[in-house]
Amino acid sequence: MNALPEGPALPQDRLVRTAIPGPRSQELMARKKNVVADGVATTWPVFAARAGGGIIEDVDGNRLIDLGSGLGVTVVGNAAEAVVRRLSAQAARFTHTAFSVTPYEGYVEVCEALAELTPGDHAKKSALFNSGAEAVENAVKIARVHTGRQAVVVFDHGYHGRTNLTMAMTAKNMPFKQGFGPFAPEVYRVPVAYGYRWPTGPDNAGAEAAAQAVDQITKQVGPENVAAIVVEPLLGEGGIIEPAKGFLPAIRRFASEHGIVFVADEIQSGFCRTGQWFACEDEGVVPDLIATAKGIAGGLPLAAVTGRAEIMDAAHAGGIGGTYGGNPVACAAALGAIETMRELDLNARARAIEALVKPRLTAMRDRFDIVGDVRGRGAMLAVEVVKDGASKEPNPQAAAALAKACHQKGVLVLVTGTYGNVIRFLPPLVISDELLAEGLDVLHEALEGHK
Ligand code: PLP
């Protein structure tokens, strides 16, 4: 499949015409250094000029293969036709009234779409926000007010954001938490079924991790105190970890047995990314609440909590919301993004990407001892880089070196994971097969060249 129906003007080929970063990017980086806080780091010192399909064009005229989609956001590609068309029309009509002051139809339409697309055929309602972290915070607020309980259970390797509560819920200390405490109380972390690193092997991970999680919640927290269990059905920042089969259904059952609100954080895995509308569908898990953001609006800041109407309605009027939540331009963009996902059948496209990319990554694992594991679904894929296959010792230095080698050749890959040793692939789903294959060729060369 070749990119967008009307095709962005941007040529869909890789072009490296200067050293990367080029002179103009270097100039801008120097200006950034003077005025942008150092805490706002950038993966790649390359400034964007245009982007579309599978390409980011930088300010020096280099055309780079985008295997990151802006941290997993531009599922429908950058500047997707329907997104631009709808948001431009909306921006020309009005840009903001505050939904809590003077409501507008776009917000309601997005909530209708969410009710239809999210798993389960129960009555559903939504509330819209600006960022993933804000959605997670609100899912917890809603679960607490619904249950009258306080505790929140999260998992090893989980990532939920950088606000105070979501930092507490996030597993990895550096860079997300270091020095920013104290963190919100009543957050408890339990094991997740990380097959590759599970001591008794991947086949046992699902049942054993679920049993350990349940045991810890029961003994250390008390299920009667737990408002919500919040889980990423396919963990993103933690290292593209697919919980081993059986884990999610077991946790879902435990939540149901104890009146705990089961919250799926699908901020990274939702909206066609894994080849299904939502990753929890893979094992037929129906969450009580689902938090979404990233892919929902083609790059505009929008997030949502969607769930059982009786839970969503537990918060009193005025208890949830905010000045910008569900901004009309962002809602128009979301309707354009959803239209694109449907029209281009991006779930099928994500599965086709998996069929193309995974065998290539598997071949790399078979050939290079430092590629320890290949995993993920759809267009949410990764390799875990280790010292050697036998020890499985994480190798963040090699992961960083490989990513840098790809960057210098004009291919954007992202490094992630609790141990900083996972190279993840989150391409826009409208990328061409040719660009994907070329990006993988560059990674293969980088592995060949790695000492
Ligand atoms: N939850 C998950 C699973 C995420 O991947 C992210 C962002 O990467 C967040 C929450 C936080 O979203 P945001 O950066 O929009 O606040």
GROMACS .gro file of C-alpha atoms and ligand atoms in nm, residues 71-73 130-136 158-163 166 170 176 230-238 265-269 291-294 301-303 380 424, ligand 1:
model
   58
   71LEU     CA    1   0.634   0.884   1.982
   72GLY     CA    2   0.364   0.666   1.833
   73VAL     CA    3   0.120   0.943   1.753
  130ASN     CA    4  -0.537   1.714   2.651
  131SER     CA    5  -0.270   1.451   2.715
  132GLY     CA    6  -0.227   1.087   2.798
  133ALA     CA    7  -0.113   1.161   3.153
  134GLU     CA    8  -0.421   1.373   3.211
  135ALA     CA    9  -0.644   1.091   3.088
  136VAL     CA   10  -0.477   0.842   3.324
  158GLY     CA   11   0.463   0.039   3.323
  159TYR     CA   12   0.464   0.394   3.191
  160HIS     CA   13   0.173   0.630   3.247
  161GLY     CA   14   0.313   0.985   3.219
  162ARG     CA   15   0.501   1.261   3.394
  163THR     CA   16   0.249   1.443   3.612
  166THR     CA   17   0.143   0.935   3.676
  170THR     CA   18   0.544   0.490   3.613
  176PHE     CA   19   1.110   1.007   3.445
  230VAL     CA   20  -0.419   0.021   3.553
  231VAL     CA   21  -0.240  -0.179   3.284
  232GLU     CA   22  -0.100  -0.123   2.937
  233PRO     CA   23  -0.227  -0.421   2.734
  234LEU     CA   24   0.094  -0.395   2.533
  235LEU     CA   25   0.354  -0.204   2.731
  236GLY     CA   26   0.523   0.075   2.535
  237GLU     CA   27   0.798   0.273   2.710
  238GLY     CA   28   0.883  -0.026   2.929
  265ASP     CA   29  -0.402   0.239   2.931
  266GLU     CA   30  -0.415   0.219   2.551
  267ILE     CA   31  -0.250   0.555   2.500
  268GLN     CA   32   0.030   0.402   2.293
  269SER     CA   33  -0.130   0.075   2.182
  291ALA     CA   34  -0.753   0.571   2.844
  292THR     CA   35  -0.659   0.687   2.494
  293ALA     CA   36  -0.450   0.968   2.343
  294LYS     CA   37  -0.162   0.973   2.089
  301PRO     CA   38  -0.337   1.711   2.160
  302LEU     CA   39  -0.643   1.510   2.259
  303ALA     CA   40  -0.701   1.231   2.510
  380MET     CA   41   0.430  -0.173   1.750
  424ARG     CA   42   1.123   0.009   1.896
  452PLP     N1   43   0.046   0.606   2.896
  452PLP     C1   44   0.119   0.546   2.801
  452PLP     C2   45   0.104   0.399   2.782
  452PLP     C3   46   0.207   0.619   2.721
  452PLP     O1   47   0.281   0.556   2.628
  452PLP     C4   48   0.218   0.758   2.742
  452PLP     C5   49   0.312   0.837   2.662
  452PLP     O2   50   0.408   0.789   2.608
  452PLP     C6   51   0.140   0.818   2.843
  452PLP     C7   52   0.055   0.740   2.917
  452PLP     C8   53   0.148   0.966   2.869
  452PLP     O3   54   0.094   1.036   2.762
  452PLP     P1   55   0.130   1.190   2.741
  452PLP     O4   56   0.275   1.197   2.706
  452PLP     O5   57   0.040   1.236   2.629
  452PLP     O6   58   0.099   1.258   2.869
   0.00000   0.00000   0.00000
